[in-house]
Each structure stands twice: as C-alpha cells, then as structure tokens.
GROMACS .gro file of C-alpha atoms in nm:
model
  491
    1MET     CA    1  -0.007  -0.020  -0.017
    2ASP     CA    2   0.174   0.372  -0.106
    3GLU     CA    3   0.210   0.533   0.206
    4ARG     CA    4   0.084   0.858   0.018
    5ASN     CA    5  -0.217   0.754  -0.152
    6LEU     CA    6  -0.492   0.530   0.086
    7PRO     CA    7  -0.763   0.307  -0.122
    8SER     CA    8  -1.136   0.453  -0.127
    9PRO     CA    9  -1.302   0.418   0.103
   10CYS     CA   10  -1.069   0.284   0.411
   11VAL     CA   11  -1.008   0.345   0.792
   12VAL     CA   12  -0.774   0.534   0.939
   13VAL     CA   13  -0.684   0.485   1.304
   14LEU     CA   14  -0.501   0.792   1.443
   15VAL     CA   15  -0.253   0.662   1.732
   16GLY     CA   16  -0.096   0.879   1.981
   17PRO     CA   17  -0.022   1.084   2.265
   18GLY     CA   18  -0.215   1.449   2.332
   19ALA     CA   19  -0.046   1.752   2.135
   20ALA     CA   20   0.128   1.463   1.928
   21GLY     CA   21  -0.035   1.660   1.640
   22LYS     CA   22  -0.327   1.455   1.550
   23SER     CA   23  -0.649   1.647   1.515
   24THR     CA   24  -0.423   1.919   1.317
   25TRP     CA   25  -0.306   1.712   1.095
   26ALA     CA   26  -0.648   1.549   1.009
   27ALA     CA   27  -0.815   1.883   0.928
   28GLU     CA   28  -0.488   1.933   0.712
   29ARG     CA   29  -0.587   1.684   0.525
   30PHE     CA   30  -0.907   1.528   0.536
   31ALA     CA   31  -1.240   1.695   0.454
   32ALA     CA   32  -1.401   1.716   0.804
   33ASP     CA   33  -1.718   1.522   0.732
   34LEU     CA   34  -1.442   1.208   0.695
   35VAL     CA   35  -1.274   1.304   1.072
   36VAL     CA   36  -1.456   1.169   1.354
   37SER     CA   37  -1.322   1.339   1.670
   38SER     CA   38  -1.362   1.269   2.041
   39ASP     CA   39  -1.310   1.632   2.168
   40ARG     CA   40  -1.556   1.760   1.856
   41LEU     CA   41  -1.851   1.518   1.977
   42ARG     CA   42  -1.730   1.601   2.343
   43ALA     CA   43  -1.855   1.945   2.297
   44LEU     CA   44  -2.149   1.798   2.144
   45VAL     CA   45  -2.298   1.559   2.439
   46GLY     CA   46  -2.115   1.868   2.732
   47ALA     CA   47  -2.002   2.212   2.735
   48GLY     CA   48  -1.718   2.188   2.483
   49ASP     CA   49  -1.424   1.988   2.435
   50ASP     CA   50  -1.248   1.973   2.743
   51ASP     CA   51  -1.556   1.903   2.903
   52LEU     CA   52  -1.452   1.568   3.060
   53ALA     CA   53  -1.734   1.470   3.238
   54ALA     CA   54  -1.898   1.495   2.932
   55SER     CA   55  -1.650   1.191   2.813
   56ALA     CA   56  -1.821   0.857   2.843
   57ASP     CA   57  -2.099   1.020   2.649
   58ALA     CA   58  -1.869   1.136   2.390
   59PHE     CA   59  -1.698   0.797   2.359
   60ALA     CA   60  -2.028   0.571   2.318
   61LEU     CA   61  -2.142   0.848   2.064
   62LEU     CA   62  -1.781   0.792   1.868
   63GLU     CA   63  -1.814   0.408   1.913
   64GLU     CA   64  -2.207   0.435   1.718
   65VAL     CA   65  -2.029   0.654   1.454
   66VAL     CA   66  -1.773   0.458   1.361
   67ARG     CA   67  -1.946   0.162   1.289
   68GLN     CA   68  -2.241   0.352   1.104
   69ARG     CA   69  -1.991   0.503   0.866
   70ILE     CA   70  -1.809   0.194   0.793
   71GLY     CA   71  -2.090  -0.012   0.786
   72ARG     CA   72  -2.198   0.214   0.471
   73ARG     CA   73  -1.840   0.149   0.386
   74LEU     CA   74  -1.764   0.513   0.428
   75THR     CA   75  -1.387   0.679   0.488
   76THR     CA   76  -1.313   0.705   0.852
   77VAL     CA   77  -1.083   0.884   1.026
   78ILE     CA   78  -1.108   0.851   1.385
   79ASP     CA   79  -0.953   1.124   1.581
   80THR     CA   80  -0.884   1.018   1.952
   81LEU     CA   81  -0.595   0.870   2.132
   82GLY     CA   82  -0.612   0.572   1.997
   83LEU     CA   83  -0.419   0.436   2.284
   84ASP     CA   84  -0.739   0.144   2.407
   85ARG     CA   85  -0.641  -0.197   2.234
   86GLU     CA   86  -0.965  -0.278   2.273
   87ARG     CA   87  -1.045   0.002   2.070
   88ARG     CA   88  -0.808  -0.058   1.815
   89LEU     CA   89  -0.897  -0.386   1.756
   90ARG     CA   90  -1.301  -0.339   1.715
   91TRP     CA   91  -1.244  -0.057   1.437
   92LEU     CA   92  -1.003  -0.298   1.251
   93GLY     CA   93  -1.301  -0.575   1.285
   94LEU     CA   94  -1.580  -0.338   1.168
   95ALA     CA   95  -1.329  -0.223   0.872
   96ARG     CA   96  -1.276  -0.652   0.795
   97GLU     CA   97  -1.637  -0.682   0.823
   98ALA     CA   98  -1.743  -0.436   0.564
   99GLY     CA   99  -1.380  -0.542   0.301
  100ILE     CA  100  -1.212  -0.198   0.351
  101PRO     CA  101  -0.855  -0.145   0.486
  102CYS     CA  102  -0.753  -0.027   0.816
  103VAL     CA  103  -0.453   0.153   0.849
  104VAL     CA  104  -0.253   0.343   1.191
  105VAL     CA  105  -0.084   0.689   1.194
  106ALA     CA  106   0.112   0.688   1.459
  107PHE     CA  107   0.258   0.982   1.617
  108ASP     CA  108   0.555   0.937   1.756
  109THR     CA  109   0.613   1.297   1.849
  110PRO     CA  110   0.867   1.322   2.150
  111ALA     CA  111   0.784   1.348   2.446
  112ALA     CA  112   0.907   1.725   2.540
  113GLU     CA  113   0.725   1.858   2.201
  114CYS     CA  114   0.397   1.702   2.297
  115ARG     CA  115   0.449   1.866   2.647
  116ARG     CA  116   0.553   2.246   2.510
  117ARG     CA  117   0.234   2.205   2.294
  118ASN     CA  118   0.085   2.108   2.576
  119ARG     CA  119   0.189   2.415   2.797
  120GLU     CA  120   0.108   2.694   2.531
  121ARG     CA  121  -0.269   2.511   2.541
  122ILE     CA  122  -0.550   2.758   2.646
  123LYS     CA  123  -0.647   2.453   2.811
  124ALA     CA  124  -0.411   2.269   2.875
  125ILE     CA  125  -0.413   1.911   3.001
  126PRO     CA  126  -0.334   1.801   3.291
  127ALA     CA  127   0.033   1.740   3.352
  128ASP     CA  128   0.039   1.428   3.489
  129ALA     CA  129  -0.234   1.245   3.255
  130LEU     CA  130  -0.045   1.376   2.998
  131THR     CA  131   0.252   1.179   3.098
  132SER     CA  132   0.039   0.879   3.143
  133GLN     CA  133  -0.048   0.912   2.805
  134LEU     CA  134   0.323   0.906   2.684
  135LYS     CA  135   0.382   0.646   2.926
  136THR     CA  136   0.088   0.359   2.754
  137TRP     CA  137   0.226   0.516   2.382
  138ALA     CA  138   0.579   0.399   2.500
  139ALA     CA  139   0.406   0.019   2.560
  140VAL     CA  140   0.161   0.055   2.242
  141LYS     CA  141   0.370   0.229   1.966
  142LYS     CA  142   0.602  -0.157   1.991
  143VAL     CA  143   0.238  -0.359   2.008
  144LEU     CA  144   0.093  -0.178   1.723
  145PRO     CA  145   0.310  -0.362   1.371
  146ASP     CA  146   0.186  -0.714   1.543
  147GLU     CA  147  -0.167  -0.609   1.564
  148GLY     CA  148  -0.306  -0.693   1.210
  149PHE     CA  149  -0.368  -0.302   1.006
  150ASP     CA  150  -0.266  -0.308   0.668
  151ALA     CA  151  -0.038  -0.029   0.714
  152VAL     CA  152   0.119   0.136   1.064
  153LEU     CA  153   0.215   0.485   0.895
  154ALA     CA  154   0.403   0.796   1.021
  155PRO     CA  155   0.158   1.125   0.950
  156GLY     CA  156   0.317   1.317   0.613
  157ALA     CA  157   0.239   1.406   0.290
  158MET     CA  158  -0.169   1.198   0.277
  159ARG     CA  159  -0.503   1.159   0.089
  160VAL     CA  160  -0.777   0.909  -0.007
  161VAL     CA  161  -0.785   0.827  -0.325
  162PRO     CA  162  -1.000   0.572  -0.513
  163GLU     CA  163  -0.814   0.229  -0.547
  164ALA     CA  164  -0.635   0.275  -0.958
  165PHE     CA  165  -0.498   0.567  -0.761
  166VAL     CA  166  -0.314   0.391  -0.484
  167GLY     CA  167  -0.022   0.332  -0.638
  168ALA     CA  168   0.000   0.617  -0.926
  169GLY     CA  169   0.251   0.831  -0.753
  170GLU     CA  170   0.546   0.544  -0.836
  171ALA     CA  171   0.394   0.512  -1.158
  172ALA     CA  172   0.413   0.872  -1.228
  173ARG     CA  173   0.766   0.938  -1.122
  174ARG     CA  174   0.786   0.626  -1.379
  175GLN     CA  175   0.689   0.830  -1.636
  176GLU     CA  176   0.915   1.164  -1.578
  177GLU     CA  177   1.233   0.915  -1.527
  178GLU     CA  178   1.172   0.734  -1.875
  179PRO     CA  179   0.861   0.861  -2.052
  180ALA     CA  180   0.659   0.625  -2.207
  181GLY     CA  181   0.457   0.733  -2.496
  182LEU     CA  182   0.046   0.717  -2.525
  183ARG     CA  183  -0.225   0.841  -2.759
  184PHE     CA  184  -0.455   0.999  -2.652
  185GLY     CA  185  -0.856   1.021  -2.746
  186LEU     CA  186  -1.142   1.214  -2.655
  187GLN     CA  187  -1.501   1.076  -2.664
  188LEU     CA  188  -1.776   1.284  -2.646
  189SER     CA  189  -2.080   1.176  -2.496
  190SER     CA  190  -2.326   1.439  -2.434
  191TYR     CA  191  -2.423   1.767  -2.557
  192THR     CA  192  -2.579   1.959  -2.291
  193HIS     CA  193  -2.457   2.306  -2.211
  194LYS     CA  194  -2.658   2.606  -2.192
  195GLY     CA  195  -2.677   2.721  -2.542
  196GLY     CA  196  -2.900   2.499  -2.651
  197ARG     CA  197  -2.962   2.344  -2.945
  198ALA     CA  198  -2.920   2.668  -3.139
  199THR     CA  199  -2.555   2.684  -3.045
  200THR     CA  200  -2.476   2.338  -3.069
  201GLY     CA  201  -2.324   2.331  -3.361
  202ALA     CA  202  -2.058   2.622  -3.271
  203TRP     CA  203  -2.059   2.422  -2.874
  204VAL     CA  204  -1.911   2.096  -3.110
  205LYS     CA  205  -1.685   2.348  -3.333
  206GLU     CA  206  -1.540   2.492  -3.020
  207VAL     CA  207  -1.437   2.156  -2.794
  208GLY     CA  208  -1.290   2.004  -3.115
  209ARG     CA  209  -1.071   2.265  -3.221
  210ALA     CA  210  -0.988   2.298  -2.815
  211ALA     CA  211  -0.902   1.902  -2.839
  212GLU     CA  212  -0.713   1.975  -3.080
  213ALA     CA  213  -0.550   2.287  -2.961
  214ALA     CA  214  -0.514   2.062  -2.602
  215GLY     CA  215  -0.316   1.768  -2.776
  216PHE     CA  216  -0.560   1.469  -2.839
  217ASP     CA  217  -0.496   1.266  -3.103
  218ALA     CA  218  -0.847   1.169  -3.212
  219ILE     CA  219  -1.199   1.260  -3.091
  220TYR     CA  220  -1.506   0.950  -3.085
  221VAL     CA  221  -1.893   1.035  -3.029
  222MET     CA  222  -2.105   0.743  -2.951
  223ASP     CA  223  -2.337   0.565  -3.186
  224HIS     CA  224  -2.673   0.681  -3.107
  225PHE     CA  225  -2.947   0.808  -3.101
  226ARG     CA  226  -3.099   0.872  -2.796
  227GLN     CA  227  -2.932   0.907  -2.453
  228ILE     CA  228  -2.822   0.629  -2.284
  229PRO     CA  229  -2.906   0.597  -1.947
  230GLN     CA  230  -2.566   0.545  -1.793
  231VAL     CA  231  -2.479   0.909  -1.902
  232GLY     CA  232  -2.844   1.134  -1.911
  233ARG     CA  233  -3.210   1.115  -1.948
  234ALA     CA  234  -3.347   1.036  -2.337
  235TRP     CA  235  -3.509   1.318  -2.375
  236GLU     CA  236  -3.172   1.517  -2.368
  237ASP     CA  237  -3.068   1.648  -2.752
  238PHE     CA  238  -2.803   1.356  -2.826
  239LEU     CA  239  -2.615   1.433  -3.191
  240GLU     CA  240  -2.657   1.183  -3.494
  241SER     CA  241  -2.277   1.013  -3.491
  242TRP     CA  242  -2.167   0.999  -3.878
  243THR     CA  243  -2.303   1.316  -3.929
  244THR     CA  244  -2.148   1.524  -3.606
  245LEU     CA  245  -1.874   1.328  -3.703
  246GLY     CA  246  -1.874   1.471  -4.050
  247TYR     CA  247  -1.890   1.894  -3.937
  248LEU     CA  248  -1.598   1.781  -3.688
  249ALA     CA  249  -1.410   1.711  -4.013
  250ALA     CA  250  -1.436   2.053  -4.081
  251CYS     CA  251  -1.378   2.184  -3.771
  252THR     CA  252  -1.022   2.009  -3.715
  253GLU     CA  253  -0.718   1.962  -3.935
  254ARG     CA  254  -0.501   1.696  -3.756
  255VAL     CA  255  -0.717   1.459  -3.494
  256LYS     CA  256  -0.836   1.135  -3.586
  257LEU     CA  257  -1.236   1.106  -3.618
  258GLY     CA  258  -1.412   0.794  -3.549
  259THR     CA  259  -1.737   0.654  -3.354
  260LEU     CA  260  -1.757   0.453  -3.050
  261VAL     CA  261  -1.825   0.219  -3.155
  262THR     CA  262  -2.129   0.196  -3.398
  263GLY     CA  263  -2.379  -0.064  -3.313
  264ILE     CA  264  -2.415  -0.330  -3.581
  265THR     CA  265  -2.776  -0.336  -3.594
  266TYR     CA  266  -2.811  -0.019  -3.707
  267ARG     CA  267  -2.706   0.018  -4.068
  268ASN     CA  268  -2.643  -0.174  -4.353
  269VAL     CA  269  -2.287  -0.263  -4.365
  270ALA     CA  270  -2.258  -0.155  -4.744
  271HIS     CA  271  -2.408   0.168  -4.672
  272LEU     CA  272  -2.190   0.202  -4.326
  273GLY     CA  273  -1.918   0.149  -4.526
  274LYS     CA  274  -1.964   0.412  -4.806
  275ILE     CA  275  -2.057   0.679  -4.468
  276ALA     CA  276  -1.685   0.589  -4.389
  277ALA     CA  277  -1.524   0.646  -4.703
  278THR     CA  278  -1.664   0.921  -4.727
  279LEU     CA  279  -1.587   1.090  -4.380
  280ASP     CA  280  -1.204   0.943  -4.448
  281VAL     CA  281  -1.146   1.104  -4.828
  282LEU     CA  282  -1.342   1.433  -4.663
  283SER     CA  283  -1.144   1.447  -4.347
  284GLY     CA  284  -0.835   1.420  -4.532
  285GLY     CA  285  -0.766   1.030  -4.392
  286ARG     CA  286  -0.886   1.089  -4.074
  287ALA     CA  287  -1.150   0.855  -4.037
  288VAL     CA  288  -1.186   0.523  -3.757
  289CYS     CA  289  -1.459   0.270  -3.852
  290GLY     CA  290  -1.590   0.194  -3.474
  291LEU     CA  291  -1.766  -0.137  -3.483
  292GLY     CA  292  -1.914  -0.287  -3.168
  293LEU     CA  293  -2.221  -0.590  -3.090
  294ALA     CA  294  -2.500  -0.324  -3.050
  295TRP     CA  295  -2.645  -0.363  -2.609
  296PHE     CA  296  -2.949  -0.104  -2.599
  297GLU     CA  297  -3.221  -0.318  -2.655
  298GLN     CA  298  -3.461  -0.011  -2.585
  299GLU     CA  299  -3.290   0.196  -2.864
  300HIS     CA  300  -3.373  -0.060  -3.112
  301LYS     CA  301  -3.703  -0.120  -2.965
  302ALA     CA  302  -3.825   0.274  -2.972
  303TYR     CA  303  -3.690   0.326  -3.399
  304GLY     CA  304  -3.897  -0.027  -3.433
  305TRP     CA  305  -3.511  -0.140  -3.506
  306GLU     CA  306  -3.537  -0.552  -3.458
  307PHE     CA  307  -3.339  -0.651  -3.234
  308PRO     CA  308  -3.123  -1.027  -3.266
  309SER     CA  309  -3.030  -1.275  -3.014
  310VAL     CA  310  -2.645  -1.230  -2.936
  311SER     CA  311  -2.537  -1.529  -3.129
  312ASP     CA  312  -2.680  -1.392  -3.429
  313ARG     CA  313  -2.542  -0.976  -3.373
  314TYR     CA  314  -2.218  -1.188  -3.366
  315VAL     CA  315  -2.235  -1.382  -3.669
  316LEU     CA  316  -2.340  -1.067  -3.831
  317LEU     CA  317  -2.034  -0.841  -3.684
  318GLU     CA  318  -1.824  -1.148  -3.805
  319ASP     CA  319  -1.991  -1.083  -4.207
  320ALA     CA  320  -1.884  -0.700  -4.155
  321LEU     CA  321  -1.582  -0.713  -4.016
  322GLN     CA  322  -1.507  -0.917  -4.335
  323LEU     CA  323  -1.758  -0.707  -4.578
  324LEU     CA  324  -1.581  -0.397  -4.497
  325PRO     CA  325  -1.198  -0.402  -4.568
  326VAL     CA  326  -1.391  -0.543  -5.004
  327MET     CA  327  -1.598  -0.244  -5.018
  328TRP     CA  328  -1.267  -0.042  -4.936
  329GLY     CA  329  -1.103  -0.236  -5.207
  330PRO     CA  330  -1.066  -0.246  -5.538
  331GLY     CA  331  -1.299  -0.354  -5.772
  332ASN     CA  332  -1.692  -0.424  -5.760
  333LYS     CA  333  -1.706  -0.812  -5.722
  334PRO     CA  334  -2.021  -0.965  -5.537
  335TRP     CA  335  -1.939  -1.077  -5.188
  336ARG     CA  336  -2.166  -1.309  -4.962
  337GLY     CA  337  -2.118  -1.444  -4.596
  338LYS     CA  338  -2.304  -1.640  -4.363
  339VAL     CA  339  -2.586  -1.344  -4.296
  340LEU     CA  340  -2.500  -1.084  -4.601
  341ASP     CA  341  -2.502  -1.107  -4.925
  342VAL     CA  342  -2.346  -0.773  -5.131
  343PRO     CA  343  -2.381  -0.797  -5.498
  344GLU     CA  344  -2.192  -0.554  -5.566
  345THR     CA  345  -1.900  -0.376  -5.356
  346ALA     CA  346  -1.821  -0.019  -5.535
  347CYS     CA  347  -1.669   0.241  -5.324
  348TYR     CA  348  -1.569   0.533  -5.449
  349PRO     CA  349  -1.373   0.753  -5.366
  350ARG     CA  350  -1.207   0.487  -5.197
  351PRO     CA  351  -1.097   0.581  -4.908
  352LEU     CA  352  -0.775   0.772  -4.841
  353GLN     CA  353  -0.630   0.525  -4.586
  354ASP     CA  354  -0.469   0.184  -4.684
  355PRO     CA  355  -0.642   0.008  -4.472
  356LEU     CA  356  -0.912   0.209  -4.318
  357PRO     CA  357  -0.856   0.131  -3.952
  358ILE     CA  358  -1.181  -0.070  -3.755
  359LEU     CA  359  -1.184  -0.027  -3.371
  360LEU     CA  360  -1.359  -0.315  -3.240
  361GLY     CA  361  -1.532  -0.233  -2.911
  362GLY     CA  362  -1.542  -0.506  -2.628
  363SER     CA  363  -1.340  -0.660  -2.385
  364GLY     CA  364  -1.561  -1.027  -2.424
  365LYS     CA  365  -1.338  -1.322  -2.520
  366ARG     CA  366  -1.557  -1.372  -2.808
  367THR     CA  367  -1.534  -0.973  -2.898
  368LEU     CA  368  -1.103  -1.001  -2.852
  369ARG     CA  369  -1.102  -1.275  -3.053
  370LEU     CA  370  -1.292  -1.151  -3.324
  371ALA     CA  371  -0.990  -0.791  -3.301
  372ALA     CA  372  -0.752  -1.026  -3.279
  373ARG     CA  373  -0.848  -1.220  -3.639
  374TYR     CA  374  -0.968  -0.885  -3.834
  375ALA     CA  375  -0.963  -0.579  -3.692
  376ASP     CA  376  -0.692  -0.315  -3.603
  377ALA     CA  377  -0.776  -0.194  -3.270
  378ALA     CA  378  -0.952  -0.304  -2.973
  379ASN     CA  379  -1.154  -0.121  -2.718
  380VAL     CA  380  -1.167  -0.242  -2.380
  381PHE     CA  381  -1.240  -0.135  -2.038
  382GLY     CA  382  -1.127  -0.208  -1.686
  383ASP     CA  383  -0.840  -0.137  -1.404
  384VAL     CA  384  -0.419  -0.222  -1.495
  385GLY     CA  385  -0.446  -0.563  -1.412
  386LYS     CA  386  -0.792  -0.634  -1.659
  387VAL     CA  387  -0.605  -0.456  -1.929
  388ARG     CA  388  -0.264  -0.674  -1.827
  389GLU     CA  389  -0.544  -0.987  -1.881
  390LEU     CA  390  -0.709  -0.865  -2.223
  391SER     CA  391  -0.403  -0.741  -2.342
  392ASP     CA  392  -0.219  -1.060  -2.307
  393TYR     CA  393  -0.529  -1.254  -2.454
  394LEU     CA  394  -0.562  -1.097  -2.733
  395THR     CA  395  -0.167  -1.142  -2.811
  396ALA     CA  396  -0.236  -1.503  -2.746
  397HIS     CA  397  -0.534  -1.480  -2.969
  398THR     CA  398  -0.350  -1.293  -3.289
  399PRO     CA  399  -0.240  -1.486  -3.607
  400PRO     CA  400   0.125  -1.521  -3.713
  401ASP     CA  401   0.016  -1.391  -3.984
  402ARG     CA  402  -0.119  -1.046  -3.875
  403GLU     CA  403   0.000  -0.776  -3.664
  404THR     CA  404  -0.129  -0.784  -3.284
  405PRO     CA  405  -0.406  -0.523  -3.292
  406ARG     CA  406  -0.347  -0.155  -3.128
  407LEU     CA  407  -0.565  -0.130  -2.748
  408THR     CA  408  -0.733   0.152  -2.679
  409HIS     CA  409  -0.869   0.210  -2.365
  410LEU     CA  410  -1.186   0.419  -2.245
  411SER     CA  411  -1.217   0.532  -1.899
  412THR     CA  412  -1.432   0.858  -1.771
  413THR     CA  413  -1.190   1.084  -1.639
  414LEU     CA  414  -1.208   1.378  -1.395
  415ILE     CA  415  -0.934   1.597  -1.340
  416GLY     CA  416  -0.853   1.834  -1.059
  417LYS     CA  417  -0.496   2.097  -1.033
  418ASP     CA  418  -0.506   1.989  -0.706
  419HIS     CA  419  -0.685   1.806  -0.450
  420HIS     CA  420  -0.813   2.038  -0.281
  421HIS     CA  421  -0.994   2.118  -0.679
  422VAL     CA  422  -1.088   1.764  -0.741
  423ASN     CA  423  -1.307   1.745  -0.399
  424GLU     CA  424  -1.470   2.107  -0.558
  425LEU     CA  425  -1.550   1.943  -0.887
  426VAL     CA  426  -1.647   1.596  -0.720
  427ASP     CA  427  -1.923   1.788  -0.477
  428GLN     CA  428  -2.012   1.986  -0.810
  429LEU     CA  429  -2.099   1.702  -1.017
  430ARG     CA  430  -2.233   1.416  -0.836
  431PRO     CA  431  -2.575   1.355  -0.789
  432ARG     CA  432  -2.716   1.432  -0.483
  433ASN     CA  433  -2.783   1.107  -0.361
  434GLN     CA  434  -2.438   0.964  -0.397
  435ASN     CA  435  -2.174   0.994  -0.153
  436PRO     CA  436  -1.877   1.188  -0.305
  437ALA     CA  437  -1.629   0.894  -0.262
  438LYS     CA  438  -1.811   0.655  -0.449
  439TYR     CA  439  -1.901   0.935  -0.734
  440ALA     CA  440  -1.474   1.005  -0.690
  441THR     CA  441  -1.413   0.604  -0.803
  442THR     CA  442  -1.703   0.644  -1.082
  443VAL     CA  443  -1.568   0.911  -1.262
  444ASN     CA  444  -1.173   0.858  -1.150
  445ALA     CA  445  -1.164   1.208  -0.968
  446ALA     CA  446  -0.828   1.299  -0.922
  447THR     CA  447  -0.491   1.556  -0.942
  448ILE     CA  448  -0.321   1.545  -1.291
  449PRO     CA  449  -0.050   1.376  -1.163
  450ASP     CA  450  -0.224   1.078  -1.034
  451HIS     CA  451  -0.384   1.064  -1.394
  452ILE     CA  452  -0.007   1.052  -1.482
  453GLY     CA  453   0.065   0.782  -1.294
  454ARG     CA  454  -0.301   0.582  -1.381
  455LEU     CA  455  -0.227   0.610  -1.753
  456ARG     CA  456   0.142   0.509  -1.708
  457ALA     CA  457   0.065   0.215  -1.534
  458LEU     CA  458  -0.200   0.130  -1.849
  459ALA     CA  459   0.053   0.215  -2.067
  460GLU     CA  460   0.220  -0.075  -1.903
  461ALA     CA  461   0.017  -0.325  -1.924
  462GLY     CA  462  -0.068  -0.238  -2.314
  463THR     CA  463  -0.285   0.055  -2.339
  464THR     CA  464  -0.163   0.255  -2.664
  465GLU     CA  465  -0.430   0.490  -2.647
  466ALA     CA  466  -0.629   0.671  -2.336
  467ILE     CA  467  -0.966   0.770  -2.448
  468LEU     CA  468  -1.097   1.000  -2.242
  469THR     CA  469  -1.450   1.083  -2.144
  470LEU     CA  470  -1.478   1.436  -1.966
  471PRO     CA  471  -1.774   1.453  -1.683
  472ASN     CA  472  -1.734   1.853  -1.616
  473LEU     CA  473  -1.728   1.920  -2.003
  474ASN     CA  474  -1.975   2.193  -2.101
  475ASP     CA  475  -2.004   2.579  -2.099
  476ASP     CA  476  -1.632   2.562  -1.949
  477LEU     CA  477  -1.394   2.437  -2.201
  478THR     CA  478  -1.159   2.435  -1.862
  479PRO     CA  479  -1.121   2.052  -1.870
  480LEU     CA  480  -0.998   2.061  -2.163
  481GLU     CA  481  -0.647   2.308  -2.042
  482THR     CA  482  -0.631   2.042  -1.772
  483ALA     CA  483  -0.597   1.736  -1.959
  484ALA     CA  484  -0.335   1.906  -2.169
  485GLU     CA  485  -0.118   1.927  -1.881
  486VAL     CA  486  -0.154   1.493  -1.849
  487ILE     CA  487  -0.123   1.479  -2.243
  488ALA     CA  488   0.203   1.692  -2.229
  489ALA     CA  489   0.343   1.422  -2.002
  490PHE     CA  490   0.342   1.109  -2.278
  491HIS     CA  491   0.372   1.362  -2.569
   0.00000   0.00000   0.00000
C-alpha cells in the first residue's frame, strides 16, 4: 500500500498521546466530514471539548458513529488517542467485516515536544494525565505492527483516493524519469450545454478545436440515437454520430475521427462502408470505423428495429468485419457471408487510408478473438490488472500472419489541478443521492499527477491509446486545458 495514497474507502486510526498533533494533521489532509473526533463529540454532548465529565457519552457516541460509517463503507478518520487496544481492534474488526482497508497513523512525537505544545494550549491537558498517556504510548507503539492493520504509517503527506490511484505516485515518477508514449482520444458522450440546440454547432466546433489544441490525437462520438441511461436522460439532446463526425472533419485539421462504437444492427453494413469512406476522403484520411455488437435494446424498440439475439449479432458482426475491407478495396465484385449478401461492392471514392482502420469495441473474449482476426484496434474497459489480462489474451489469439491489434482504453476521467480542486469538482458534479467517495471512484476523480500515474500504468499494461470522457466538459472548456497537462507528459 502506497504511504501517500490510501484507497477509498478506508479506515484511518490516529494513535498517539495528547498534543502529538493528530487533530491538526487530520484537519489539514481530510475533509471535516470524514473525521470522527472525540473532542468534537465531547463538545456536542457536553459543555465543550474539554468537558471531561462528558467523556463517557462522547466515546459512546464515537463508537456508534464509527460503526455506522464503516458499515456504510465510508472513509472514516478516527481522531482520538487510540491508545486503547480493545477499541483499536474493534475498529479493525468493523473494517474487516465491511471489506475495506484499515491503517494506523502513529504519532511518535517526542515527549518534550508534546509537553511544550500542551503548555501553550489555552486549556492544557493536566500534566499527570499527559505523563500517563506518554507512558502508555511508549508501550503501544511497540505492539501496533503486530495487531493486523494493513499498514502502520508515520504522519506525512497522505490522501484517500480511488483504488485506481493508490500506486499512481510511483508510476508518475517512472513516467517522469523514463517517459512512455501514449496516444489520447476524447470521447463526446453528451451534448448538453447552456446555449441549447441553437448553438450546438458552435459548441461542437469549439470543443473540436480546443481538443486539438490540447494535444488529443482523436475525437470519438458515441453511436446512439438517444442518450443512454448511464450518461443522462432519454430526452436530452443527442446528435447522430456520423453526421457529427463529418461536421468535426470541417472544424479540425489533425485529429482522427471515429465512432465508439457503431452498433452493428444500426445500419446496412455496405452503406456503413460508404459512410466511413466518405468521411475518410473529406477529412483527409482521418476516419476510424468503430464497430460493436450493439446492446441498447430499448433504443432498437424505440426506432422500430429488430434486436437479434447475441449469437445472431455476433454472426452479423463477423460478416461486417470481413465485408468492410472488401468495400474499401478495388473492384466491384460480389460478396457473400453467413448473413450478408452484397451483389456489388463498389465504393468510390475509396478511402484515402489503406486500410481504413477498424476499431472493435468490447472486452469479452469472443469479441477480442474477432478483433485479433480482423480489427486494427480493440477498445476495452477496466483497471490495470484487467487491461493486462485482456492485452495478453489479444496477443495470444492474434494469428501469426497478423500484427496484434492496438489496445485502446476508455474511461471517464475527472481531472483536478490539485486535491482541493478535485473535491470541489466532485461536490459540484455528483448526484445528490450519491456519496462523494463513490462518485469519485466512478469518474476516476484525481489530480493531474495522479492521472499521469494511472495512465502510465495502463500504458505498461498494454494500452496504446487512452480515450477519455470528461464529465465536466460543457460550456466551460477548461477541462480540456487541464487534460492538456496530462497529455503533455506523454507527448
């Protein structure tokens, strides 16, 4: 476990004598809502944080709050002396039951310093009480490493971050010392902005140009006809994909342009070949033909389309993967597959790229086997371990006469300039009924250095292109400028 980045959620138990600096340290590093403080609770149930007569009630309340928070899998920083072994092990047991890590931060502040700080307090701890705490601490610090905590840490720079960023610091250092290359794509999954539909064209143009200026190598759009439930509401404005890509072709000069990904049931496949070839010619050779199995049954029903079984869609998808290169090649010969029958494969003008790249979306093994045989790239999801597994699988199933397809990786990515900015963005964007830590994990909320580390680890696992969905990209294009600082570390 990285000493600086702790996984969210987790339990952090502060242990040390009075005046060792626990409360000050916790206040500087954690949001107030995460800290359960015996002093604050003493003030809540008594006449103030020094009301010793309220201690028993305060500790009873602390135990209940800690139990409730850990039971809800919320990050909990326990700010009390922590010198009672029974209490420490009870908190550890609660964390184990909830399946979350539990660490100790041990404050081994010299006794003389604790006494000096105590003398400067307006309301000091009684001298004999502090002496007793110091003696107890001398014994406690010897047994802490053997109590079963995930780590016993010294106080220092420390944050709670989504699991994906726990090891990001070391990976970011590797990127700084030995830079690795990585391509970047921007996925547009939403077209809601304050200007409304009358200015949507201008907004898309601004985003395209700003993304290019930020260093993105590609722009992808989702291929749907209504907003998907994972992103928004069905009645929100949502643009048709290939029309949008044609518009972006006129607004940009350098970035590749593609769908992520076109549902195989949505268009006549030969017609799709014509659409992609046209985009490639008009964009100067920048088209990417994304393909996928299609999954959104409700969308099919809404538009009156048949929604075949998974097996039937796979047959159609494999036919398409074989037909499209024929459509983009010379001649006008007929082509017949298992379900597709095209009497004439004329497609002029032919694409400028030879071949026009096909990106196959999906992390399932059957999809990856198709990608290994027919596609130029495979787009996947998942953490570093999952990506490494998928990369190895793709390599193992690529025929010897083919180059292993590139691996692209899609993730929602919320980037803050620093930890405080990250917290502000999470509070601003999260749904009202979702706790901040869960939302932060969902959108990979982290700082610029954290993202550099996460993406370096993904590159080491086999990713060649990181495709980012920026959840705070709307009227304010600042997120693209922030992303540029991440991209610059790899270019």
